[in-house]
Amino acid sequence: MPGMRTLKIVILTPDPERFRGALTLAAAQAALGAHVTIFCQLEAAALLRRPFTAPNDAAHQAAGLPTLDDLMSDAAGLGVRFIACQSGMELCGINANDLSLHTSTGGPVSFLQSVGDGDRLVMV
């Protein structure tokens, strides 16, 4: 869709179910043709560490819904961009080799500099 607004999502806590919801919204918006970025701040950076699993994956799979790993793959395939907070990586003992191939590193300042006046900004 022409003129689709960019979506920027900030994940504030390392909650895999909130991340699942954010991935679902991100993939839907990307499927509509928008640019989408997910920034995982501080401890939420741990959500971008491979492998991508969540405690409720089995229940989701039994209900015919995608696992967290499937959602991550789908979102990345649709062009969703992921940013892991560098300070959060340090807090969680993560290095760049632990992250998804579709993930870059950054901080709040560089993330906020990328937010345009017409962008949608969602905090999860």
CSV table of C-alpha atoms in Angstrom, one decimal:
chain,number,residue,atom,x,y,z
A,1,MET,CA,0.0,0.0,0.0
A,2,PRO,CA,1.5,3.3,-1.0
A,3,GLY,CA,2.1,5.7,1.9
A,4,MET,CA,2.0,3.0,4.5
A,5,ARG,CA,3.4,4.4,7.7
A,6,THR,CA,6.5,2.9,9.2
A,7,LEU,CA,6.0,0.9,12.4
A,8,LYS,CA,8.6,1.1,15.2
A,9,ILE,CA,8.1,-1.3,18.1
A,10,VAL,CA,10.0,-1.1,21.4
A,11,ILE,CA,10.1,-4.2,23.5
A,12,LEU,CA,10.7,-3.2,27.2
A,13,THR,CA,10.8,-6.5,29.0
A,14,PRO,CA,12.1,-10.0,28.2
A,15,ASP,CA,8.5,-11.4,28.1
A,16,PRO,CA,8.3,-14.0,25.3
A,17,GLU,CA,4.5,-13.7,25.1
A,18,ARG,CA,4.6,-9.9,24.6
A,19,PHE,CA,7.3,-10.5,22.0
A,20,ARG,CA,5.0,-13.0,20.3
A,21,GLY,CA,2.3,-10.3,20.1
A,22,ALA,CA,4.8,-7.8,18.8
A,23,LEU,CA,6.1,-10.2,16.1
A,24,THR,CA,2.5,-10.9,15.0
A,25,LEU,CA,1.8,-7.1,14.6
A,26,ALA,CA,5.1,-6.5,12.9
A,27,ALA,CA,4.6,-9.3,10.4
A,28,ALA,CA,1.1,-8.1,9.6
A,29,GLN,CA,2.2,-4.5,9.1
A,30,ALA,CA,5.2,-5.7,6.9
A,31,ALA,CA,2.8,-7.9,4.9
A,32,LEU,CA,0.8,-4.7,4.2
A,33,GLY,CA,4.0,-3.2,2.7
A,34,ALA,CA,5.3,-1.1,5.6
A,35,HIS,CA,8.8,-0.9,6.9
A,36,VAL,CA,8.9,-2.3,10.5
A,37,THR,CA,11.6,-2.2,13.1
A,38,ILE,CA,11.6,-4.0,16.5
A,39,PHE,CA,14.0,-2.6,19.1
A,40,CYS,CA,14.6,-4.8,22.1
A,41,GLN,CA,15.7,-2.6,25.0
A,42,LEU,CA,17.9,-3.6,27.9
A,43,GLU,CA,17.1,-7.2,29.1
A,44,ALA,CA,14.6,-7.6,26.3
A,45,ALA,CA,17.7,-8.0,24.0
A,46,ALA,CA,17.7,-11.6,25.3
A,47,LEU,CA,14.6,-12.3,23.2
A,48,LEU,CA,16.8,-12.0,20.1
A,49,ARG,CA,19.1,-14.8,21.2
A,50,ARG,CA,18.9,-18.0,19.2
A,51,PRO,CA,17.1,-20.4,19.5
A,52,PHE,CA,13.7,-18.6,19.7
A,53,THR,CA,11.5,-20.5,22.1
A,54,ALA,CA,8.7,-19.6,24.5
A,55,PRO,CA,7.1,-21.6,27.3
A,56,ASN,CA,3.7,-21.5,25.5
A,57,ASP,CA,5.1,-22.7,22.1
A,58,ALA,CA,3.6,-26.2,22.5
A,59,ALA,CA,0.1,-24.8,23.3
A,60,HIS,CA,0.3,-22.5,20.3
A,61,GLN,CA,1.5,-25.3,18.1
A,62,ALA,CA,-1.3,-27.6,19.3
A,63,ALA,CA,-3.8,-24.9,18.4
A,64,GLY,CA,-2.4,-24.6,14.9
A,65,LEU,CA,-0.6,-21.4,15.7
A,66,PRO,CA,3.1,-20.7,14.9
A,67,THR,CA,5.8,-21.1,17.5
A,68,LEU,CA,8.0,-18.1,18.4
A,69,ASP,CA,10.7,-19.4,16.1
A,70,ASP,CA,8.2,-19.6,13.2
A,71,LEU,CA,7.0,-16.1,13.9
A,72,MET,CA,10.5,-14.8,14.0
A,73,SER,CA,11.3,-16.5,10.7
A,74,ASP,CA,8.1,-15.1,9.1
A,75,ALA,CA,8.7,-11.6,10.3
A,76,ALA,CA,12.3,-11.6,9.1
A,77,GLY,CA,11.2,-13.0,5.8
A,78,LEU,CA,8.8,-10.1,5.4
A,79,GLY,CA,11.6,-7.7,6.0
A,80,VAL,CA,11.1,-6.8,9.7
A,81,ARG,CA,14.3,-5.3,11.0
A,82,PHE,CA,15.5,-6.2,14.6
A,83,ILE,CA,17.8,-4.2,16.8
A,84,ALA,CA,19.3,-5.6,20.0
A,85,CYS,CA,20.2,-3.0,22.7
A,86,GLN,CA,24.0,-3.0,23.2
A,87,SER,CA,23.7,-2.3,26.9
A,88,GLY,CA,21.1,-5.1,27.2
A,89,MET,CA,23.4,-7.5,25.4
A,90,GLU,CA,26.1,-6.7,28.0
A,91,LEU,CA,23.5,-7.2,30.8
A,92,CYS,CA,22.5,-10.6,29.4
A,93,GLY,CA,25.9,-11.8,28.5
A,94,ILE,CA,25.0,-11.9,24.8
A,95,ASN,CA,27.4,-11.3,21.9
A,96,ALA,CA,26.6,-10.7,18.2
A,97,ASN,CA,27.1,-14.3,17.3
A,98,ASP,CA,24.2,-15.3,19.6
A,99,LEU,CA,21.8,-13.1,17.7
A,100,SER,CA,19.5,-13.8,14.7
A,101,LEU,CA,21.1,-13.2,11.3
A,102,HIS,CA,18.5,-10.5,10.8
A,103,THR,CA,19.5,-8.5,13.9
A,104,SER,CA,21.7,-5.5,14.2
A,105,THR,CA,22.9,-3.8,17.4
A,106,GLY,CA,22.2,-0.3,18.6
A,107,GLY,CA,21.0,1.9,21.4
A,108,PRO,CA,18.1,4.1,22.3
A,109,VAL,CA,19.7,7.2,20.8
A,110,SER,CA,20.3,5.7,17.3
A,111,PHE,CA,16.8,4.0,17.4
A,112,LEU,CA,15.1,7.3,18.3
A,113,GLN,CA,17.0,9.1,15.6
A,114,SER,CA,15.5,6.7,13.1
A,115,VAL,CA,11.9,7.5,14.2
A,116,GLY,CA,10.3,9.9,11.7
A,117,ASP,CA,7.5,12.3,12.5
A,118,GLY,CA,4.9,10.2,10.6
A,119,ASP,CA,6.0,6.9,12.1
A,120,ARG,CA,3.9,4.8,14.4
A,121,LEU,CA,5.8,4.1,17.7
A,122,VAL,CA,4.5,1.3,19.9
A,123,MET,CA,5.9,0.2,23.3
A,124,VAL,CA,5.3,-3.4,24.4
